[in-house]
Amino acid sequence: MEELKKQLKEMIVRDLKIQDVKPEEIDDNSPLFEEGLGLDSLDAVEMVVLVQKHFGVQIEDMDEGKEAFVSINGLAKFIAERREK
């Protein structure tokens, strides 16, 4: 799970071009959107594509997106559970 979290942080910083934040600075429990990492709705759309591309897991709708994108921990758990199915 720790390696998955590391990969997610690196993907977010690299592919969403987050400036002034290093992957290791992202807290596993901090919100990814708004007051947390500051991602917005356009980033959410891109995250759906990136998760599919890098991890082969599809986020079907907004309800799944809200569950998955709550934090790095939430996203890692979501991906791990979907990979097991």
PDB file of C-alpha atoms in Angstrom:
ATOM      1  CA  MET A   1       0.000   0.000   0.000  1.00  0.00           C
ATOM      2  CA  GLU A   2       2.880   2.408   0.774  1.00  0.00           C
ATOM      3  CA  GLU A   3       4.316   1.957  -2.728  1.00  0.00           C
ATOM      4  CA  LEU A   4       0.889   2.666  -4.250  1.00  0.00           C
ATOM      5  CA  LYS A   5       0.581   5.864  -2.203  1.00  0.00           C
ATOM      6  CA  LYS A   6       4.056   6.941  -3.345  1.00  0.00           C
ATOM      7  CA  GLN A   7       3.115   6.282  -6.985  1.00  0.00           C
ATOM      8  CA  LEU A   8      -0.106   8.280  -6.589  1.00  0.00           C
ATOM      9  CA  LYS A   9       1.697  11.260  -5.093  1.00  0.00           C
ATOM     10  CA  GLU A  10       4.303  11.222  -7.854  1.00  0.00           C
ATOM     11  CA  MET A  11       1.576  10.949 -10.510  1.00  0.00           C
ATOM     12  CA  ILE A  12      -0.391  13.867  -9.067  1.00  0.00           C
ATOM     13  CA  VAL A  13       2.616  16.205  -8.827  1.00  0.00           C
ATOM     14  CA  ARG A  14       4.049  15.188 -12.223  1.00  0.00           C
ATOM     15  CA  ASP A  15       0.936  14.805 -14.367  1.00  0.00           C
ATOM     16  CA  LEU A  16      -1.155  17.612 -12.870  1.00  0.00           C
ATOM     17  CA  LYS A  17       1.934  19.835 -12.904  1.00  0.00           C
ATOM     18  CA  ILE A  18       1.583  20.859  -9.249  1.00  0.00           C
ATOM     19  CA  GLN A  19       4.252  23.440  -8.569  1.00  0.00           C
ATOM     20  CA  ASP A  20       6.009  24.059  -5.271  1.00  0.00           C
ATOM     21  CA  VAL A  21       4.878  20.697  -3.846  1.00  0.00           C
ATOM     22  CA  LYS A  22       7.037  17.596  -3.628  1.00  0.00           C
ATOM     23  CA  PRO A  23       5.378  14.167  -3.592  1.00  0.00           C
ATOM     24  CA  GLU A  24       6.763  13.419  -0.138  1.00  0.00           C
ATOM     25  CA  GLU A  25       5.154  16.596   1.217  1.00  0.00           C
ATOM     26  CA  ILE A  26       1.614  15.380   0.483  1.00  0.00           C
ATOM     27  CA  ASP A  27      -0.036  14.084   3.651  1.00  0.00           C
ATOM     28  CA  ASP A  28      -1.800  10.741   3.217  1.00  0.00           C
ATOM     29  CA  ASN A  29      -4.904  12.027   5.014  1.00  0.00           C
ATOM     30  CA  SER A  30      -5.146  15.570   3.624  1.00  0.00           C
ATOM     31  CA  PRO A  31      -7.988  16.349   1.218  1.00  0.00           C
ATOM     32  CA  LEU A  32      -6.900  16.410  -2.416  1.00  0.00           C
ATOM     33  CA  PHE A  33      -9.352  19.163  -3.351  1.00  0.00           C
ATOM     34  CA  GLU A  34     -10.010  22.701  -2.139  1.00  0.00           C
ATOM     35  CA  GLU A  35      -8.329  23.412   1.212  1.00  0.00           C
ATOM     36  CA  GLY A  36      -6.046  20.383   0.953  1.00  0.00           C
ATOM     37  CA  LEU A  37      -3.868  20.066  -2.112  1.00  0.00           C
ATOM     38  CA  GLY A  38      -6.022  22.614  -3.920  1.00  0.00           C
ATOM     39  CA  LEU A  39      -7.091  20.520  -6.888  1.00  0.00           C
ATOM     40  CA  ASP A  40     -10.192  21.651  -8.814  1.00  0.00           C
ATOM     41  CA  SER A  41     -12.896  20.067 -10.985  1.00  0.00           C
ATOM     42  CA  LEU A  42     -10.696  20.041 -14.090  1.00  0.00           C
ATOM     43  CA  ASP A  43      -8.041  18.211 -12.114  1.00  0.00           C
ATOM     44  CA  ALA A  44     -10.705  15.677 -11.049  1.00  0.00           C
ATOM     45  CA  VAL A  45     -11.484  14.878 -14.694  1.00  0.00           C
ATOM     46  CA  GLU A  46      -7.785  14.474 -15.418  1.00  0.00           C
ATOM     47  CA  MET A  47      -7.360  12.298 -12.312  1.00  0.00           C
ATOM     48  CA  VAL A  48     -10.065   9.925 -13.575  1.00  0.00           C
ATOM     49  CA  VAL A  49      -8.106   9.500 -16.818  1.00  0.00           C
ATOM     50  CA  LEU A  50      -4.755   9.137 -15.011  1.00  0.00           C
ATOM     51  CA  VAL A  51      -6.063   6.477 -12.611  1.00  0.00           C
ATOM     52  CA  GLN A  52      -7.426   4.504 -15.561  1.00  0.00           C
ATOM     53  CA  LYS A  53      -4.185   4.891 -17.521  1.00  0.00           C
ATOM     54  CA  HIS A  54      -1.706   4.119 -14.750  1.00  0.00           C
ATOM     55  CA  PHE A  55      -3.629   1.666 -12.575  1.00  0.00           C
ATOM     56  CA  GLY A  56      -6.272   0.155 -14.876  1.00  0.00           C
ATOM     57  CA  VAL A  57      -9.064   1.185 -12.510  1.00  0.00           C
ATOM     58  CA  GLN A  58     -12.096   3.046 -13.799  1.00  0.00           C
ATOM     59  CA  ILE A  59     -13.972   5.585 -11.711  1.00  0.00           C
ATOM     60  CA  GLU A  60     -17.532   5.192 -12.954  1.00  0.00           C
ATOM     61  CA  ASP A  61     -19.334   8.262 -11.618  1.00  0.00           C
ATOM     62  CA  MET A  62     -19.249  11.229  -9.246  1.00  0.00           C
ATOM     63  CA  ASP A  63     -20.139   9.112  -6.224  1.00  0.00           C
ATOM     64  CA  GLU A  64     -17.143   6.870  -6.820  1.00  0.00           C
ATOM     65  CA  GLY A  65     -15.006   9.938  -7.491  1.00  0.00           C
ATOM     66  CA  LYS A  66     -15.998  11.501  -4.163  1.00  0.00           C
ATOM     67  CA  GLU A  67     -15.067   8.262  -2.401  1.00  0.00           C
ATOM     68  CA  ALA A  68     -11.783   7.856  -4.261  1.00  0.00           C
ATOM     69  CA  PHE A  69     -10.556  11.434  -4.198  1.00  0.00           C
ATOM     70  CA  VAL A  70     -11.047  12.141  -0.506  1.00  0.00           C
ATOM     71  CA  SER A  71      -7.295  11.759   0.168  1.00  0.00           C
ATOM     72  CA  ILE A  72      -4.240   9.753  -0.866  1.00  0.00           C
ATOM     73  CA  ASN A  73      -5.313   7.072   1.607  1.00  0.00           C
ATOM     74  CA  GLY A  74      -8.806   7.021   0.100  1.00  0.00           C
ATOM     75  CA  LEU A  75      -7.516   6.818  -3.458  1.00  0.00           C
ATOM     76  CA  ALA A  76      -5.024   4.053  -2.628  1.00  0.00           C
ATOM     77  CA  LYS A  77      -7.751   2.052  -0.857  1.00  0.00           C
ATOM     78  CA  PHE A  78     -10.155   2.562  -3.778  1.00  0.00           C
ATOM     79  CA  ILE A  79      -7.568   1.355  -6.326  1.00  0.00           C
ATOM     80  CA  ALA A  80      -6.454  -1.601  -4.179  1.00  0.00           C
ATOM     81  CA  GLU A  81     -10.045  -2.774  -3.706  1.00  0.00           C
ATOM     82  CA  ARG A  82     -10.866  -2.491  -7.420  1.00  0.00           C
ATOM     83  CA  ARG A  83      -7.704  -4.358  -8.413  1.00  0.00           C
ATOM     84  CA  GLU A  84      -8.706  -7.280  -6.197  1.00  0.00           C
ATOM     85  CA  LYS A  85     -12.017  -7.762  -7.992  1.00  0.00           C
TER      86      LYS A  85
END
